[in-house]
Coordinates of N, CA and C and ligand atoms in Angstrom, one line a residue:
X254 N -42.2 -26.9 10.2 CA -41.0 -26.4 9.7 C -40.5 -27.3 8.5
X255 N -40.1 -26.6 7.5 CA -39.6 -27.4 6.3 C -38.1 -27.4 6.3
X256 N -37.5 -28.5 6.1 CA -36.0 -28.6 6.1 C -35.6 -28.9 4.6
X257 N -34.8 -28.1 4.1 CA -34.3 -28.3 2.7 C -32.9 -28.9 2.9
X258 N -32.7 -30.1 2.4 CA -31.4 -30.8 2.6 C -30.5 -30.3 1.5
X259 N -30.9 -30.5 0.3 CA -30.1 -30.1 -0.9 C -31.0 -29.7 -2.0
X260 N -30.6 -28.6 -2.7 CA -31.4 -28.3 -3.9 C -31.3 -29.5 -4.9
X261 N -32.4 -30.0 -5.4 CA -32.4 -31.1 -6.2 C -31.5 -31.0 -7.4
X262 N -31.5 -29.8 -8.0 CA -30.7 -29.7 -9.2 C -29.2 -29.9 -9.0
X263 N -28.8 -29.8 -7.8 CA -27.4 -30.0 -7.5 C -27.0 -31.5 -7.1
X264 N -28.1 -32.3 -7.0 CA -27.9 -33.7 -6.6 C -27.4 -34.5 -7.9
X265 N -26.2 -35.0 -7.8 CA -25.7 -35.7 -9.0 C -26.4 -37.0 -9.2
X266 N -26.9 -37.6 -8.2 CA -27.5 -39.0 -8.4 C -29.0 -38.9 -8.7
X267 N -29.4 -39.6 -9.7 CA -30.9 -39.6 -10.0 C -31.8 -40.3 -9.0
X268 N -33.0 -39.8 -8.9 CA -34.0 -40.5 -8.1 C -34.3 -41.9 -8.9
X269 N -34.5 -42.9 -8.1 CA -34.3 -44.2 -8.7 C -35.6 -45.1 -8.6
X270 N -36.6 -44.7 -7.9 CA -37.7 -45.6 -7.7 C -38.8 -45.5 -8.8
X271 N -39.7 -46.4 -8.7 CA -40.7 -46.5 -9.8 C -41.6 -45.2 -9.9
X272 N -41.7 -44.4 -8.8 CA -42.5 -43.2 -8.9 C -41.8 -42.1 -9.6
X273 N -40.5 -42.2 -9.7 CA -39.7 -41.1 -10.2 C -39.0 -41.3 -11.6
X274 N -38.9 -42.6 -12.0 CA -38.2 -42.9 -13.2 C -38.7 -44.1 -13.9
X275 N -38.8 -44.1 -15.2 CA -39.2 -45.3 -15.9 C -38.1 -46.3 -16.1
X276 N -36.9 -45.9 -15.8 CA -35.8 -46.9 -15.9 C -35.4 -47.4 -14.5
X277 N -36.4 -47.5 -13.6 CA -36.1 -47.9 -12.2 C -35.5 -49.3 -12.2
X278 N -35.8 -50.1 -13.2 CA -35.3 -51.5 -13.3 C -33.7 -51.4 -13.4
X279 N -33.2 -50.4 -14.0 CA -31.7 -50.2 -14.1 C -31.1 -50.2 -12.7
X280 N -31.8 -49.5 -11.8 CA -31.3 -49.4 -10.4 C -31.5 -50.6 -9.6
X281 N -32.6 -51.3 -9.8 CA -32.9 -52.5 -9.1 C -31.8 -53.6 -9.5
X282 N -31.4 -53.6 -10.8 CA -30.4 -54.5 -11.2 C -29.0 -54.1 -10.7
X283 N -28.7 -52.8 -10.6 CA -27.5 -52.4 -10.0 C -27.4 -52.9 -8.6
X284 N -28.5 -52.9 -7.9 CA -28.5 -53.4 -6.5 C -28.1 -54.8 -6.4
X285 N -28.3 -55.5 -7.5 CA -27.9 -57.0 -7.6 C -26.5 -57.1 -8.2
X286 N -25.9 -56.0 -8.4 CA -24.5 -56.0 -9.0 C -24.4 -56.1 -10.5
X287 N -25.5 -55.9 -11.1 CA -25.6 -56.0 -12.6 C -25.8 -54.7 -13.3
X288 N -25.0 -54.5 -14.4 CA -25.1 -53.3 -15.2 C -26.1 -53.7 -16.4
X289 N -27.1 -53.0 -16.6 CA -28.1 -53.4 -17.6 C -28.5 -52.2 -18.5
X290 N -29.1 -52.5 -19.6 CA -29.6 -51.5 -20.4 C -30.8 -52.0 -21.2
X291 N -31.4 -51.1 -22.0 CA -32.6 -51.4 -22.7 C -32.4 -51.9 -24.1
X292 N -33.1 -52.9 -24.5 CA -33.1 -53.4 -25.9 C -34.5 -53.2 -26.4
X293 N -34.6 -52.6 -27.6 CA -35.9 -52.3 -28.2 C -36.6 -53.6 -28.7
X294 N -37.8 -53.9 -28.2 CA -38.5 -55.1 -28.7 C -39.0 -55.0 -30.1
X295 N -39.1 -53.8 -30.6 CA -39.6 -53.6 -32.0 C -38.5 -53.7 -33.0
X296 N -37.4 -53.0 -32.9 CA -36.3 -53.0 -33.9 C -35.0 -53.7 -33.4
X297 N -35.0 -54.1 -32.2 CA -33.8 -54.7 -31.7 C -32.6 -53.8 -31.3
X298 N -32.9 -52.5 -31.4 CA -31.8 -51.5 -31.1 C -31.4 -51.6 -29.6
X299 N -30.1 -51.6 -29.4 CA -29.5 -51.7 -28.1 C -28.7 -50.5 -27.8
X300 N -29.1 -49.8 -26.7 CA -28.5 -48.5 -26.5 C -28.0 -48.3 -25.1
X301 N -27.0 -47.5 -25.0 CA -26.5 -47.1 -23.6 C -26.5 -45.6 -23.6
X302 N -27.0 -44.9 -22.6 CA -27.7 -45.5 -21.4 C -29.1 -46.0 -21.7
X303 N -29.8 -46.6 -20.7 CA -31.1 -47.1 -20.9 C -32.1 -46.0 -21.4
X304 N -33.0 -46.4 -22.2 CA -33.9 -45.4 -22.9 C -35.4 -45.7 -22.4
X305 N -36.2 -44.6 -22.6 CA -37.6 -44.8 -22.4 C -38.3 -44.8 -23.7
X306 N -37.6 -44.3 -24.8 CA -38.1 -44.3 -26.1 C -37.0 -44.7 -27.0
X307 N -37.2 -45.5 -28.0 CA -36.1 -46.0 -28.9 C -35.7 -44.8 -29.9
X308 N -34.4 -44.5 -29.9 CA -34.0 -43.5 -30.9 C -34.1 -44.0 -32.3
X309 N -34.2 -45.3 -32.5 CA -34.3 -45.8 -33.9 C -35.7 -45.9 -34.4
X310 N -36.7 -46.2 -33.6 CA -38.1 -46.4 -34.1 C -39.2 -45.8 -33.3
X311 N -38.8 -45.1 -32.2 CA -39.7 -44.4 -31.3 C -40.6 -45.3 -30.4
X312 N -40.3 -46.6 -30.5 CA -41.1 -47.6 -29.7 C -40.7 -47.3 -28.2
X313 N -41.7 -47.6 -27.3 CA -41.4 -47.6 -25.9 C -41.5 -49.0 -25.3
X314 N -41.3 -50.0 -26.1 CA -41.4 -51.4 -25.6 C -39.9 -51.9 -25.6
X315 N -39.5 -52.2 -24.4 CA -38.1 -52.6 -24.2 C -38.0 -53.9 -23.4
X316 N -36.9 -54.6 -23.5 CA -36.5 -55.6 -22.6 C -35.2 -55.2 -22.0
X317 N -34.9 -55.7 -20.8 CA -33.7 -55.4 -20.1 C -32.7 -56.4 -20.4
X318 N -31.5 -56.0 -20.7 CA -30.4 -57.0 -21.0 C -29.2 -56.6 -20.1
X319 N -28.5 -57.7 -19.7 CA -27.3 -57.4 -18.8 C -26.1 -57.2 -19.7
X320 N -25.3 -56.2 -19.3 CA -24.1 -55.8 -20.0 C -22.9 -56.5 -19.4
X321 N -21.8 -56.7 -20.1 CA -20.6 -57.2 -19.5 C -20.1 -56.4 -18.3
X322 N -19.6 -57.0 -17.3 CA -19.1 -56.3 -16.1 C -17.6 -56.0 -16.1
X323 N -17.0 -56.2 -17.3 CA -15.6 -55.9 -17.4 C -15.4 -55.2 -18.8
X324 N -14.3 -54.4 -18.8 CA -13.9 -53.7 -20.0 C -12.6 -53.1 -19.9
X325 N -12.3 -52.2 -20.8 CA -10.9 -51.6 -20.7 C -11.1 -50.1 -20.8
X326 N -10.1 -49.4 -20.1 CA -10.2 -48.0 -20.1 C -9.9 -47.4 -21.5
X327 N -10.8 -46.7 -22.0 CA -10.7 -46.1 -23.3 C -10.1 -44.7 -23.3
X328 N -10.5 -44.0 -22.2 CA -9.9 -42.7 -22.0 C -10.1 -42.3 -20.6
X329 N -9.3 -41.4 -20.0 CA -9.5 -41.1 -18.6 C -8.9 -39.7 -18.3
X330 N -9.3 -39.2 -17.2 CA -8.8 -37.9 -16.8 C -8.9 -37.8 -15.3
X331 N -8.4 -36.8 -14.7 CA -8.4 -36.6 -13.2 C -9.3 -35.4 -12.9
X332 N -10.2 -35.6 -11.9 CA -11.0 -34.5 -11.4 C -10.2 -33.9 -10.3
X333 N -9.7 -32.7 -10.5 CA -8.9 -32.0 -9.6 C -9.6 -30.9 -8.8
X334 N -10.7 -30.4 -9.4 CA -11.5 -29.4 -8.7 C -12.8 -29.3 -9.4
X335 N -13.8 -28.7 -8.7 CA -15.1 -28.5 -9.3 C -15.9 -29.8 -9.3
X336 N -15.6 -30.7 -8.4 CA -16.3 -32.0 -8.3 C -17.8 -31.7 -7.9
X337 N -18.7 -32.6 -8.4 CA -20.1 -32.5 -8.0 C -20.3 -32.5 -6.5
X338 N -21.4 -31.9 -6.1 CA -21.8 -31.8 -4.7 C -21.7 -33.2 -4.0
X339 N -21.0 -33.2 -2.9 CA -20.9 -34.5 -2.2 C -19.7 -35.2 -2.5
X340 N -19.0 -34.8 -3.6 CA -17.8 -35.5 -4.0 C -16.5 -34.7 -3.8
X341 N -16.7 -33.5 -3.2 CA -15.5 -32.6 -3.0 C -14.4 -33.3 -2.2
X342 N -14.8 -34.1 -1.2 CA -13.8 -34.7 -0.3 C -13.0 -35.8 -1.0
X343 N -13.5 -36.2 -2.1 CA -12.8 -37.3 -2.9 C -11.8 -36.8 -3.8
X344 N -11.7 -35.5 -4.1 CA -10.8 -35.0 -5.0 C -9.3 -35.2 -4.5
X345 N -8.4 -35.5 -5.3 CA -8.5 -35.8 -6.8 C -9.0 -37.3 -7.0
X346 N -9.8 -37.5 -8.0 CA -10.2 -38.8 -8.4 C -10.2 -39.0 -9.9
X347 N -10.3 -40.2 -10.4 CA -10.2 -40.5 -11.8 C -11.6 -40.7 -12.4
X348 N -11.8 -40.1 -13.6 CA -13.0 -40.4 -14.4 C -12.6 -41.0 -15.7
X349 N -13.4 -42.0 -16.1 CA -12.9 -42.6 -17.4 C -14.1 -43.1 -18.2
X350 N -13.8 -43.3 -19.5 CA -14.7 -44.0 -20.4 C -14.3 -45.4 -20.5
X351 N -15.2 -46.3 -20.1 CA -14.9 -47.7 -20.1 C -15.6 -48.4 -21.4
X352 N -14.7 -49.0 -22.2 CA -15.3 -49.7 -23.4 C -15.6 -51.1 -22.9
X353 N -16.9 -51.4 -22.8 CA -17.4 -52.7 -22.3 C -17.0 -53.8 -23.2
X354 N -16.5 -54.9 -22.7 CA -16.1 -56.1 -23.5 C -17.2 -56.5 -24.4
X355 N -16.9 -56.7 -25.7 CA -17.8 -57.3 -26.7 C -18.9 -56.3 -27.1
X356 N -18.7 -55.0 -26.7 CA -19.8 -54.1 -27.1 C -19.0 -52.8 -27.7
X357 N -19.9 -51.9 -28.2 CA -19.3 -50.6 -28.6 C -19.6 -49.5 -27.6
X358 N -20.1 -50.0 -26.4 CA -20.6 -49.0 -25.4 C -19.4 -48.5 -24.6
X359 N -19.3 -47.2 -24.6 CA -18.3 -46.5 -23.7 C -19.1 -45.8 -22.6
X360 N -18.8 -46.4 -21.4 CA -19.6 -45.9 -20.2 C -18.7 -44.9 -19.4
X361 N -19.3 -43.7 -19.2 CA -18.6 -42.7 -18.4 C -18.8 -43.1 -16.9
X362 N -17.7 -43.2 -16.2 CA -17.8 -43.7 -14.8 C -16.6 -43.1 -14.0
X363 N -16.8 -43.1 -12.7 CA -15.6 -43.0 -11.8 C -14.8 -44.2 -11.9
X364 N -13.5 -44.1 -11.8 CA -12.6 -45.2 -11.8 C -12.0 -45.2 -10.3
X365 N -12.4 -46.2 -9.6 CA -12.0 -46.2 -8.2 C -10.8 -47.1 -7.9
X366 N -10.3 -47.0 -6.7 CA -9.2 -47.8 -6.2 C -7.9 -47.6 -7.0
X367 N -7.7 -46.4 -7.5 CA -6.5 -46.2 -8.3 C -6.2 -44.7 -8.3
X368 N -5.1 -44.3 -8.8 CA -4.7 -42.9 -9.0 C -4.5 -42.7 -10.5
X369 N -4.7 -41.4 -10.8 CA -4.5 -41.0 -12.2 C -3.1 -41.5 -12.8
X370 N -2.1 -41.4 -12.0 CA -0.8 -41.7 -12.4 C -0.6 -43.2 -12.7
X371 N -1.5 -44.0 -12.1 CA -1.4 -45.5 -12.3 C -2.3 -46.0 -13.4
X372 N -3.1 -45.1 -14.0 CA -4.0 -45.5 -15.1 C -3.3 -45.5 -16.4
X373 N -3.9 -46.2 -17.4 CA -3.4 -46.2 -18.7 C -4.5 -46.7 -19.7
X374 N -4.4 -46.2 -20.9 CA -5.3 -46.6 -21.9 C -5.2 -48.1 -22.1
X375 N -6.4 -48.8 -22.1 CA -6.4 -50.3 -22.2 C -6.3 -51.0 -20.9
X376 N -6.2 -50.3 -19.8 CA -6.2 -50.9 -18.5 C -7.5 -51.7 -18.3
X377 N -7.4 -52.9 -17.8 CA -8.6 -53.7 -17.5 C -9.3 -53.3 -16.2
X378 N -10.6 -53.1 -16.4 CA -11.4 -52.6 -15.2 C -12.7 -53.5 -15.1
X379 N -13.2 -53.5 -13.9 CA -14.5 -54.3 -13.7 C -15.5 -53.4 -12.9
X380 N -16.7 -53.8 -13.1 CA -17.8 -53.1 -12.5 C -17.8 -53.3 -10.9
X381 N -18.1 -52.2 -10.2 CA -18.3 -52.3 -8.8 C -19.6 -51.5 -8.5
X382 N -20.5 -52.1 -7.8 CA -21.7 -51.3 -7.4 C -21.6 -51.0 -5.9
X383 N -22.3 -49.9 -5.5 CA -22.2 -49.5 -4.1 C -23.4 -48.7 -3.7
X384 N -23.7 -48.7 -2.4 CA -24.9 -48.0 -1.9 C -24.5 -46.6 -1.4
X385 N -25.3 -45.6 -1.7 CA -25.0 -44.3 -1.1 C -25.6 -44.2 0.3
X386 N -25.2 -43.1 1.0 CA -25.7 -43.0 2.4 C -27.2 -42.9 2.5
X387 N -27.9 -42.4 1.5 CA -29.3 -42.3 1.5 C -30.0 -43.5 0.9
X388 N -29.3 -44.6 0.6 CA -30.0 -45.8 0.2 C -30.0 -46.0 -1.3
X389 N -29.7 -44.9 -2.1 CA -29.6 -45.1 -3.5 C -28.4 -45.9 -3.9
X390 N -28.4 -46.4 -5.1 CA -27.3 -47.3 -5.5 C -26.6 -46.7 -6.7
X391 N -25.3 -46.9 -6.9 CA -24.6 -46.4 -8.1 C -23.5 -47.3 -8.4
X392 N -22.7 -47.0 -9.5 CA -21.7 -47.9 -9.9 C -20.4 -47.1 -10.3
X393 N -19.3 -47.8 -10.3 CA -18.1 -47.3 -10.8 C -17.3 -48.5 -11.3
X394 N -16.1 -48.2 -11.9 CA -15.3 -49.3 -12.3 C -14.0 -49.2 -11.5
X395 N -13.4 -50.4 -11.3 CA -12.1 -50.5 -10.5 C -11.2 -51.4 -11.3
X396 N -9.8 -51.2 -11.1 CA -8.9 -52.0 -11.8 C -9.1 -53.5 -11.5
X397 N -9.0 -54.4 -12.5 CA -9.0 -55.8 -12.3 C -7.7 -56.2 -11.5
X398 N -7.9 -57.0 -10.5 CA -6.7 -57.4 -9.7 C -5.6 -58.0 -10.5
Ligands
LIG1403 ZN1 -36.6 -49.5 -31.8

């Protein structure tokens, strides 16, 4: 008998191991609490999110670099309905663009441990990583204490 747990296309979280993605190092680093991305060894281009081919020079040779784990809320909104599968029970929750310190990267993320009404542009946030029930790892940002 075959058991279908979830249609893959409805699964919000990517497959993370070496057999399924060339950016598996990103997830391995998340497991250590680090947000990382790829830097092109050929032209030095630094991009978010991690790439498998450089948009600048088409090289596929990268090194992994750690990104700052704090930043400020650049923009935010509340998810009131239509949440991705598995997140329905969390509604309402906050989504935001986090401008990482010292970079031009704006990272789309859930903003945890807060309510929409308590958020504001420029609010300080920090990275938090967590493990999903099936063992995969993911990240969000939460207000700095
Ligand atoms: Zn490049």
